[in-house]
Amino acid sequence: MSDFSLEALLDSRRGEDLDLWADTINPQFVRVLRTIGFDRTWARAEGAYLYDTHGTRYLDLLGGFGMYGVGRNNPRIRAALVEALTLETPGMLALGATLLPGLLAEELIGLAGGRIERCLFTNSGTESVESAIKLGRTATGRQRVLSADHGFHGLTLGATSVNGNWEFKARFQPLLPGCDQVPFGDLEALEVELRREDVALFLVEPVQGKGINLPPDGYLAGAQELCRRYGTLFGVDEVMTGLGRTGRMFAFQHWGLEPDLVTLAKTLSGGYVPSGALLMARSVHEAVFDSMSHAMSHGSTFAPNELAMAAGLATLHELREECLVDESARLGRRLLELTRPLVDEFEVVRDVRGLGLAWAIEFGEPQGGRMTYRMIERAQRGLFAQLVIVPLFTKRRILTQVAGHEMAVIRILPPLVVTDEDVEEFADALRATVRDAQRMPKSLTKFALTAASAGVRR
Ligand SMILES: Cc1ncc(COP(=O)(O)O)c(C=O)c1O
């Protein structure tokens, strides 16, 4: 019998990464990567840096859509995982209880405070959202679920039903009945719906990931109050914003909120193991798990996963020991200080916004109108943003992303371990890249139109 060696296997197939993905996983995705020049072959990663097979360093400001809060390949999370494997912990018992999940649940509940007294573990963000919808409806005996326009909550069927972006939903109809969206920031519109007293749950991202939209003053507190008044559960989706991203452990703590439901994932297991959680008020949990025969009403074979729990505990320890939540707040302020001036420097920059290390820049047609800008935006809305992220990556070696469909917005969700120098490097590179893109040289325009015809949207 031959030994299995991951290293030998990888060595024997080096360089096949993109072709193999195209053959077996998703050819259209590989086509997108090739069109926009993101088709590198990656060798390794550390903290906020990725290295390609030539040894070139890239600054990763996307952090795996925000899941590498404690940095890629964090050695202390890795050590905890190795320790868990070495200890030969009992793993998932199915019919039995082990210590690690209880320890992580206890910590998360303590950090969330307020009404939160129970934790249900899942394997991803979208599963946490599914759980919120399902348990929220059963706990209240109501069917409708409200969410916000432009909200993003994941891509399984229930989560897609509460998605506030039509492009994610159009091709997958019919979705779950009774799921409607209201404009983000509009309390009157919310009250019109809640007044019917048939809404189980209002689910909202404290800061919207698609576009990094910040809530208007008083909005979230007002929404919570309306939910209480009309017997609706108030749920905050903290999959992206949770665990330090916005400069507080949970984003809802910026506004002193006391939600009934909180969804978590991404940073929760340090980026190593799929993991998520739904934190909830005791009343919600007890309304669903209300008897021994209902003790297993909801759950999943893999959750709580023992390695995810070990990584989760180590991640919370890391956030605390390295003061990463405070760092996120500090570096977020520095980032705004360095990038807000771009609004005055460039006609094409409409807005720069952020909270902690969730940051975005928005573009708009320059005053007086520019033919090329209009032509590019007519080919595909938001395409100008591609003209910035592509050279940021190919020339400046910085990974960022367009913040959503048909949005001229770029966002970053960097690992919270980025340094002042990283932030400064990004601000300088952004300024130079926006300056070039605003001039719209022919080569860039040509690239943009090719990308548009290839249907590059994300
Ligand atoms: C706010 C929010 N909710 C839910 C999800 C879905 O999480 P996952 O991709 O782990 O299913 C995401 C993912 O980006 C998210 O940002």
PDB file of C-alpha atoms in Angstrom, residues 90-333:
ATOM      1  CA  PRO A  90     -14.165  12.634  20.102  1.00  0.00           C
ATOM      2  CA  GLY A  91     -15.452  14.494  17.021  1.00  0.00           C
ATOM      3  CA  MET A  92     -19.147  14.793  16.276  1.00  0.00           C
ATOM      4  CA  LEU A  93     -21.111  12.313  18.291  1.00  0.00           C
ATOM      5  CA  ALA A  94     -24.503  12.767  16.634  1.00  0.00           C
ATOM      6  CA  LEU A  95     -26.159  11.417  19.782  1.00  0.00           C
ATOM      7  CA  GLY A  96     -24.029  12.975  22.479  1.00  0.00           C
ATOM      8  CA  ALA A  97     -22.508  16.271  23.618  1.00  0.00           C
ATOM      9  CA  THR A  98     -18.841  17.299  23.663  1.00  0.00           C
ATOM     10  CA  LEU A  99     -17.080  20.214  25.295  1.00  0.00           C
ATOM     11  CA  LEU A 100     -15.738  22.329  22.427  1.00  0.00           C
ATOM     12  CA  PRO A 101     -19.116  23.465  20.978  1.00  0.00           C
ATOM     13  CA  GLY A 102     -20.344  24.485  24.433  1.00  0.00           C
ATOM     14  CA  LEU A 103     -17.205  26.502  25.040  1.00  0.00           C
ATOM     15  CA  LEU A 104     -17.479  28.378  21.757  1.00  0.00           C
ATOM     16  CA  ALA A 105     -21.236  28.936  22.191  1.00  0.00           C
ATOM     17  CA  GLU A 106     -20.610  30.314  25.683  1.00  0.00           C
ATOM     18  CA  GLU A 107     -18.038  32.786  24.370  1.00  0.00           C
ATOM     19  CA  LEU A 108     -20.174  33.952  21.451  1.00  0.00           C
ATOM     20  CA  ILE A 109     -23.240  34.417  23.649  1.00  0.00           C
ATOM     21  CA  GLY A 110     -21.153  36.394  26.148  1.00  0.00           C
ATOM     22  CA  LEU A 111     -19.760  38.621  23.395  1.00  0.00           C
ATOM     23  CA  ALA A 112     -23.171  39.311  21.845  1.00  0.00           C
ATOM     24  CA  GLY A 113     -24.923  40.056  25.164  1.00  0.00           C
ATOM     25  CA  GLY A 114     -28.397  41.562  25.306  1.00  0.00           C
ATOM     26  CA  ARG A 115     -31.144  39.088  24.495  1.00  0.00           C
ATOM     27  CA  ILE A 116     -28.810  36.460  23.033  1.00  0.00           C
ATOM     28  CA  GLU A 117     -28.776  33.265  25.099  1.00  0.00           C
ATOM     29  CA  ARG A 118     -28.614  30.373  22.633  1.00  0.00           C
ATOM     30  CA  CYS A 119     -26.321  29.357  19.781  1.00  0.00           C
ATOM     31  CA  LEU A 120     -27.072  27.024  16.902  1.00  0.00           C
ATOM     32  CA  PHE A 121     -24.035  26.021  14.863  1.00  0.00           C
ATOM     33  CA  THR A 122     -24.151  25.737  11.061  1.00  0.00           C
ATOM     34  CA  ASN A 123     -21.604  25.218   8.280  1.00  0.00           C
ATOM     35  CA  SER A 124     -21.889  28.521   6.407  1.00  0.00           C
ATOM     36  CA  GLY A 125     -23.426  31.970   6.301  1.00  0.00           C
ATOM     37  CA  THR A 126     -26.295  31.011   4.072  1.00  0.00           C
ATOM     38  CA  GLU A 127     -27.153  28.106   6.389  1.00  0.00           C
ATOM     39  CA  SER A 128     -27.267  30.503   9.328  1.00  0.00           C
ATOM     40  CA  VAL A 129     -29.699  32.655   7.335  1.00  0.00           C
ATOM     41  CA  GLU A 130     -31.805  29.606   6.411  1.00  0.00           C
ATOM     42  CA  SER A 131     -31.981  28.780  10.107  1.00  0.00           C
ATOM     43  CA  ALA A 132     -33.046  32.330  10.997  1.00  0.00           C
ATOM     44  CA  ILE A 133     -35.863  32.199   8.441  1.00  0.00           C
ATOM     45  CA  LYS A 134     -37.049  28.747   9.414  1.00  0.00           C
ATOM     46  CA  LEU A 135     -36.844  29.171  13.181  1.00  0.00           C
ATOM     47  CA  GLY A 136     -38.140  32.750  13.059  1.00  0.00           C
ATOM     48  CA  ARG A 137     -41.257  31.695  11.172  1.00  0.00           C
ATOM     49  CA  THR A 138     -41.980  28.801  13.484  1.00  0.00           C
ATOM     50  CA  ALA A 139     -41.262  30.758  16.673  1.00  0.00           C
ATOM     51  CA  THR A 140     -43.705  33.532  15.739  1.00  0.00           C
ATOM     52  CA  GLY A 141     -46.271  31.415  13.887  1.00  0.00           C
ATOM     53  CA  ARG A 142     -46.052  33.972  11.061  1.00  0.00           C
ATOM     54  CA  GLN A 143     -44.964  33.391   7.461  1.00  0.00           C
ATOM     55  CA  ARG A 144     -43.648  36.616   6.000  1.00  0.00           C
ATOM     56  CA  VAL A 145     -39.999  37.620   6.089  1.00  0.00           C
ATOM     57  CA  LEU A 146     -38.799  41.115   5.276  1.00  0.00           C
ATOM     58  CA  SER A 147     -35.340  42.180   4.227  1.00  0.00           C
ATOM     59  CA  ALA A 148     -33.765  45.241   2.604  1.00  0.00           C
ATOM     60  CA  ASP A 149     -33.232  46.221  -1.022  1.00  0.00           C
ATOM     61  CA  HIS A 150     -29.646  45.405  -2.064  1.00  0.00           C
ATOM     62  CA  GLY A 151     -29.293  43.086   0.925  1.00  0.00           C
ATOM     63  CA  PHE A 152     -27.197  39.963   0.440  1.00  0.00           C
ATOM     64  CA  HIS A 153     -27.750  36.938   2.658  1.00  0.00           C
ATOM     65  CA  GLY A 154     -26.409  33.951   0.725  1.00  0.00           C
ATOM     66  CA  LEU A 155     -27.429  31.825  -2.203  1.00  0.00           C
ATOM     67  CA  THR A 156     -29.420  28.822  -0.989  1.00  0.00           C
ATOM     68  CA  LEU A 157     -33.134  28.953  -1.735  1.00  0.00           C
ATOM     69  CA  GLY A 158     -34.385  30.638   1.462  1.00  0.00           C
ATOM     70  CA  ALA A 159     -31.457  33.056   1.539  1.00  0.00           C
ATOM     71  CA  THR A 160     -32.006  33.856  -2.140  1.00  0.00           C
ATOM     72  CA  SER A 161     -35.658  34.602  -1.340  1.00  0.00           C
ATOM     73  CA  VAL A 162     -34.606  37.348   1.092  1.00  0.00           C
ATOM     74  CA  ASN A 163     -31.908  38.650  -1.271  1.00  0.00           C
ATOM     75  CA  GLY A 164     -32.500  42.257  -2.266  1.00  0.00           C
ATOM     76  CA  ASN A 165     -30.712  41.989  -5.618  1.00  0.00           C
ATOM     77  CA  TRP A 166     -32.953  40.907  -8.476  1.00  0.00           C
ATOM     78  CA  GLU A 167     -30.066  39.588 -10.576  1.00  0.00           C
ATOM     79  CA  PHE A 168     -29.514  36.821  -8.021  1.00  0.00           C
ATOM     80  CA  LYS A 169     -33.218  35.887  -8.025  1.00  0.00           C
ATOM     81  CA  ALA A 170     -34.616  36.334 -11.496  1.00  0.00           C
ATOM     82  CA  ARG A 171     -33.591  32.958 -12.893  1.00  0.00           C
ATOM     83  CA  PHE A 172     -34.571  30.954  -9.838  1.00  0.00           C
ATOM     84  CA  GLN A 173     -38.279  31.679  -9.488  1.00  0.00           C
ATOM     85  CA  PRO A 174     -40.503  30.807  -7.774  1.00  0.00           C
ATOM     86  CA  LEU A 175     -38.762  31.343  -4.479  1.00  0.00           C
ATOM     87  CA  LEU A 176     -40.112  31.136  -0.923  1.00  0.00           C
ATOM     88  CA  PRO A 177     -43.518  32.893  -0.697  1.00  0.00           C
ATOM     89  CA  GLY A 178     -43.965  35.851   1.655  1.00  0.00           C
ATOM     90  CA  CYS A 179     -40.444  37.249   1.308  1.00  0.00           C
ATOM     91  CA  ASP A 180     -40.452  40.950   0.458  1.00  0.00           C
ATOM     92  CA  GLN A 181     -37.904  43.727   0.424  1.00  0.00           C
ATOM     93  CA  VAL A 182     -38.153  47.281   1.697  1.00  0.00           C
ATOM     94  CA  PRO A 183     -35.762  50.139   0.902  1.00  0.00           C
ATOM     95  CA  PHE A 184     -32.714  50.123   3.185  1.00  0.00           C
ATOM     96  CA  GLY A 185     -32.943  53.131   5.487  1.00  0.00           C
ATOM     97  CA  ASP A 186     -36.689  53.732   5.053  1.00  0.00           C
ATOM     98  CA  LEU A 187     -38.532  53.302   8.358  1.00  0.00           C
ATOM     99  CA  GLU A 188     -41.893  54.368   6.939  1.00  0.00           C
ATOM    100  CA  ALA A 189     -41.810  51.648   4.290  1.00  0.00           C
ATOM    101  CA  LEU A 190     -40.837  49.140   6.955  1.00  0.00           C
ATOM    102  CA  GLU A 191     -43.708  50.175   9.204  1.00  0.00           C
ATOM    103  CA  VAL A 192     -46.233  49.869   6.382  1.00  0.00           C
ATOM    104  CA  GLU A 193     -45.313  46.177   6.125  1.00  0.00           C
ATOM    105  CA  LEU A 194     -44.881  45.476   9.832  1.00  0.00           C
ATOM    106  CA  ARG A 195     -48.253  47.035  10.687  1.00  0.00           C
ATOM    107  CA  ARG A 196     -49.947  44.055   9.046  1.00  0.00           C
ATOM    108  CA  GLU A 197     -48.659  42.007  11.988  1.00  0.00           C
ATOM    109  CA  ASP A 198     -47.899  39.019   9.795  1.00  0.00           C
ATOM    110  CA  VAL A 199     -44.131  39.450   9.532  1.00  0.00           C
ATOM    111  CA  ALA A 200     -42.096  36.841  11.406  1.00  0.00           C
ATOM    112  CA  LEU A 201     -38.678  38.377  10.889  1.00  0.00           C
ATOM    113  CA  PHE A 202     -36.988  41.489   9.594  1.00  0.00           C
ATOM    114  CA  LEU A 203     -33.460  40.501   8.564  1.00  0.00           C
ATOM    115  CA  VAL A 204     -30.969  43.261   7.854  1.00  0.00           C
ATOM    116  CA  GLU A 205     -27.218  43.684   7.412  1.00  0.00           C
ATOM    117  CA  PRO A 206     -26.056  46.504   9.701  1.00  0.00           C
ATOM    118  CA  VAL A 207     -23.709  47.557   6.878  1.00  0.00           C
ATOM    119  CA  GLN A 208     -24.711  46.208   3.485  1.00  0.00           C
ATOM    120  CA  GLY A 209     -21.985  44.186   1.811  1.00  0.00           C
ATOM    121  CA  LYS A 210     -23.133  44.921  -1.746  1.00  0.00           C
ATOM    122  CA  GLY A 211     -21.908  48.483  -2.038  1.00  0.00           C
ATOM    123  CA  ILE A 212     -20.866  48.891   1.621  1.00  0.00           C
ATOM    124  CA  ASN A 213     -23.985  50.945   2.346  1.00  0.00           C
ATOM    125  CA  LEU A 214     -24.025  52.437   5.832  1.00  0.00           C
ATOM    126  CA  PRO A 215     -27.363  52.775   7.643  1.00  0.00           C
ATOM    127  CA  PRO A 216     -28.748  56.317   8.002  1.00  0.00           C
ATOM    128  CA  ASP A 217     -28.698  57.719  11.559  1.00  0.00           C
ATOM    129  CA  GLY A 218     -31.359  56.169  13.732  1.00  0.00           C
ATOM    130  CA  TYR A 219     -32.409  53.597  11.137  1.00  0.00           C
ATOM    131  CA  LEU A 220     -31.397  50.369  12.866  1.00  0.00           C
ATOM    132  CA  ALA A 221     -32.600  51.470  16.323  1.00  0.00           C
ATOM    133  CA  GLY A 222     -35.868  52.613  14.717  1.00  0.00           C
ATOM    134  CA  ALA A 223     -36.241  49.308  12.893  1.00  0.00           C
ATOM    135  CA  GLN A 224     -35.663  47.376  16.108  1.00  0.00           C
ATOM    136  CA  GLU A 225     -38.284  49.460  17.891  1.00  0.00           C
ATOM    137  CA  LEU A 226     -40.834  48.927  15.104  1.00  0.00           C
ATOM    138  CA  CYS A 227     -40.155  45.185  15.174  1.00  0.00           C
ATOM    139  CA  ARG A 228     -40.820  45.104  18.914  1.00  0.00           C
ATOM    140  CA  ARG A 229     -44.018  47.124  18.481  1.00  0.00           C
ATOM    141  CA  TYR A 230     -45.493  44.782  15.876  1.00  0.00           C
ATOM    142  CA  GLY A 231     -44.299  41.446  17.261  1.00  0.00           C
ATOM    143  CA  THR A 232     -41.658  40.857  14.563  1.00  0.00           C
ATOM    144  CA  LEU A 233     -38.265  39.349  15.338  1.00  0.00           C
ATOM    145  CA  PHE A 234     -35.356  41.713  14.692  1.00  0.00           C
ATOM    146  CA  GLY A 235     -32.500  39.803  13.025  1.00  0.00           C
ATOM    147  CA  VAL A 236     -29.111  41.201  12.054  1.00  0.00           C
ATOM    148  CA  ASP A 237     -27.038  39.398   9.474  1.00  0.00           C
ATOM    149  CA  GLU A 238     -23.484  39.725  10.763  1.00  0.00           C
ATOM    150  CA  VAL A 239     -21.967  37.127   8.435  1.00  0.00           C
ATOM    151  CA  MET A 240     -19.797  39.812   6.856  1.00  0.00           C
ATOM    152  CA  THR A 241     -19.763  42.465   9.590  1.00  0.00           C
ATOM    153  CA  GLY A 242     -19.316  40.196  12.620  1.00  0.00           C
ATOM    154  CA  LEU A 243     -16.176  39.511  14.627  1.00  0.00           C
ATOM    155  CA  GLY A 244     -14.403  42.805  14.238  1.00  0.00           C
ATOM    156  CA  ARG A 245     -14.886  43.722  10.573  1.00  0.00           C
ATOM    157  CA  THR A 246     -16.477  47.127  11.339  1.00  0.00           C
ATOM    158  CA  GLY A 247     -14.344  47.990  14.369  1.00  0.00           C
ATOM    159  CA  ARG A 248     -16.671  46.433  16.965  1.00  0.00           C
ATOM    160  CA  MET A 249     -16.978  42.746  17.787  1.00  0.00           C
ATOM    161  CA  PHE A 250     -20.485  42.858  16.276  1.00  0.00           C
ATOM    162  CA  ALA A 251     -21.553  45.750  14.065  1.00  0.00           C
ATOM    163  CA  PHE A 252     -24.892  46.020  15.920  1.00  0.00           C
ATOM    164  CA  GLN A 253     -22.897  47.170  18.960  1.00  0.00           C
ATOM    165  CA  HIS A 254     -22.152  50.505  17.215  1.00  0.00           C
ATOM    166  CA  TRP A 255     -25.806  51.380  17.787  1.00  0.00           C
ATOM    167  CA  GLY A 256     -26.439  49.603  21.101  1.00  0.00           C
ATOM    168  CA  LEU A 257     -28.961  47.235  19.508  1.00  0.00           C
ATOM    169  CA  GLU A 258     -30.388  44.109  21.106  1.00  0.00           C
ATOM    170  CA  PRO A 259     -31.351  41.831  18.224  1.00  0.00           C
ATOM    171  CA  ASP A 260     -33.354  38.624  18.652  1.00  0.00           C
ATOM    172  CA  LEU A 261     -31.292  36.800  16.014  1.00  0.00           C
ATOM    173  CA  VAL A 262     -27.709  37.212  14.826  1.00  0.00           C
ATOM    174  CA  THR A 263     -26.166  35.255  11.943  1.00  0.00           C
ATOM    175  CA  LEU A 264     -22.417  34.617  11.835  1.00  0.00           C
ATOM    176  CA  ALA A 265     -19.886  32.822   9.604  1.00  0.00           C
ATOM    177  CA  LYS A 266     -16.817  33.971   7.588  1.00  0.00           C
ATOM    178  CA  THR A 267     -14.201  34.976  10.192  1.00  0.00           C
ATOM    179  CA  LEU A 268     -15.660  32.526  12.741  1.00  0.00           C
ATOM    180  CA  SER A 269     -13.219  29.733  11.977  1.00  0.00           C
ATOM    181  CA  GLY A 270     -10.237  31.774  10.862  1.00  0.00           C
ATOM    182  CA  GLY A 271     -10.888  30.862   7.235  1.00  0.00           C
ATOM    183  CA  TYR A 272      -9.841  27.237   7.742  1.00  0.00           C
ATOM    184  CA  VAL A 273     -13.047  25.253   8.228  1.00  0.00           C
ATOM    185  CA  PRO A 274     -16.581  25.958   6.931  1.00  0.00           C
ATOM    186  CA  SER A 275     -18.505  27.193   9.946  1.00  0.00           C
ATOM    187  CA  GLY A 276     -21.391  29.435  10.921  1.00  0.00           C
ATOM    188  CA  ALA A 277     -23.744  30.172  13.781  1.00  0.00           C
ATOM    189  CA  LEU A 278     -27.174  31.542  14.531  1.00  0.00           C
ATOM    190  CA  LEU A 279     -27.240  33.322  17.875  1.00  0.00           C
ATOM    191  CA  MET A 280     -30.708  33.847  19.270  1.00  0.00           C
ATOM    192  CA  ALA A 281     -32.889  34.908  22.138  1.00  0.00           C
ATOM    193  CA  ARG A 282     -33.947  32.121  24.469  1.00  0.00           C
ATOM    194  CA  SER A 283     -37.613  32.775  23.578  1.00  0.00           C
ATOM    195  CA  VAL A 284     -36.988  32.003  19.888  1.00  0.00           C
ATOM    196  CA  HIS A 285     -35.122  28.808  20.674  1.00  0.00           C
ATOM    197  CA  GLU A 286     -37.640  27.628  23.227  1.00  0.00           C
ATOM    198  CA  ALA A 287     -40.551  28.232  20.885  1.00  0.00           C
ATOM    199  CA  VAL A 288     -39.039  25.817  18.352  1.00  0.00           C
ATOM    200  CA  PHE A 289     -37.183  23.298  20.523  1.00  0.00           C
ATOM    201  CA  ASP A 290     -40.128  23.116  22.903  1.00  0.00           C
ATOM    202  CA  SER A 291     -40.223  19.446  23.843  1.00  0.00           C
ATOM    203  CA  MET A 292     -38.065  16.345  23.795  1.00  0.00           C
ATOM    204  CA  SER A 293     -39.730  15.214  20.612  1.00  0.00           C
ATOM    205  CA  HIS A 294     -38.668  18.526  19.035  1.00  0.00           C
ATOM    206  CA  ALA A 295     -35.123  18.389  20.413  1.00  0.00           C
ATOM    207  CA  MET A 296     -33.659  17.728  16.965  1.00  0.00           C
ATOM    208  CA  SER A 297     -36.018  19.903  14.919  1.00  0.00           C
ATOM    209  CA  HIS A 298     -33.209  21.636  13.094  1.00  0.00           C
ATOM    210  CA  GLY A 299     -29.505  20.946  12.572  1.00  0.00           C
ATOM    211  CA  SER A 300     -26.923  19.418  10.278  1.00  0.00           C
ATOM    212  CA  THR A 301     -24.719  16.304  10.326  1.00  0.00           C
ATOM    213  CA  PHE A 302     -21.536  18.368  10.195  1.00  0.00           C
ATOM    214  CA  ALA A 303     -22.507  21.063  12.703  1.00  0.00           C
ATOM    215  CA  PRO A 304     -21.048  21.706  15.164  1.00  0.00           C
ATOM    216  CA  ASN A 305     -17.876  20.473  13.539  1.00  0.00           C
ATOM    217  CA  GLU A 306     -15.120  19.773  16.047  1.00  0.00           C
ATOM    218  CA  LEU A 307     -12.323  21.358  13.968  1.00  0.00           C
ATOM    219  CA  ALA A 308     -14.514  24.388  13.293  1.00  0.00           C
ATOM    220  CA  MET A 309     -15.027  24.737  17.041  1.00  0.00           C
ATOM    221  CA  ALA A 310     -11.293  24.491  17.765  1.00  0.00           C
ATOM    222  CA  ALA A 311     -10.592  27.082  15.059  1.00  0.00           C
ATOM    223  CA  GLY A 312     -13.422  29.282  16.381  1.00  0.00           C
ATOM    224  CA  LEU A 313     -12.076  29.323  19.918  1.00  0.00           C
ATOM    225  CA  ALA A 314      -8.560  30.062  18.636  1.00  0.00           C
ATOM    226  CA  THR A 315      -9.938  32.816  16.376  1.00  0.00           C
ATOM    227  CA  LEU A 316     -11.688  34.592  19.263  1.00  0.00           C
ATOM    228  CA  HIS A 317      -8.472  34.276  21.275  1.00  0.00           C
ATOM    229  CA  GLU A 318      -6.503  35.751  18.363  1.00  0.00           C
ATOM    230  CA  LEU A 319      -8.919  38.676  17.936  1.00  0.00           C
ATOM    231  CA  ARG A 320      -8.537  39.444  21.645  1.00  0.00           C
ATOM    232  CA  GLU A 321      -4.768  38.938  21.991  1.00  0.00           C
ATOM    233  CA  GLU A 322      -3.844  40.886  18.862  1.00  0.00           C
ATOM    234  CA  CYS A 323      -6.485  43.594  19.603  1.00  0.00           C
ATOM    235  CA  LEU A 324      -7.720  43.104  16.038  1.00  0.00           C
ATOM    236  CA  VAL A 325     -11.128  44.657  16.641  1.00  0.00           C
ATOM    237  CA  ASP A 326      -9.557  47.923  17.796  1.00  0.00           C
ATOM    238  CA  GLU A 327      -7.056  47.671  14.964  1.00  0.00           C
ATOM    239  CA  SER A 328      -9.914  47.336  12.502  1.00  0.00           C
ATOM    240  CA  ALA A 329     -11.452  50.547  13.868  1.00  0.00           C
ATOM    241  CA  ARG A 330      -8.126  52.402  13.817  1.00  0.00           C
ATOM    242  CA  LEU A 331      -7.049  51.264  10.356  1.00  0.00           C
ATOM    243  CA  GLY A 332     -10.535  51.936   9.002  1.00  0.00           C
ATOM    244  CA  ARG A 333     -10.255  55.546  10.191  1.00  0.00           C
TER     245      ARG A 333
END
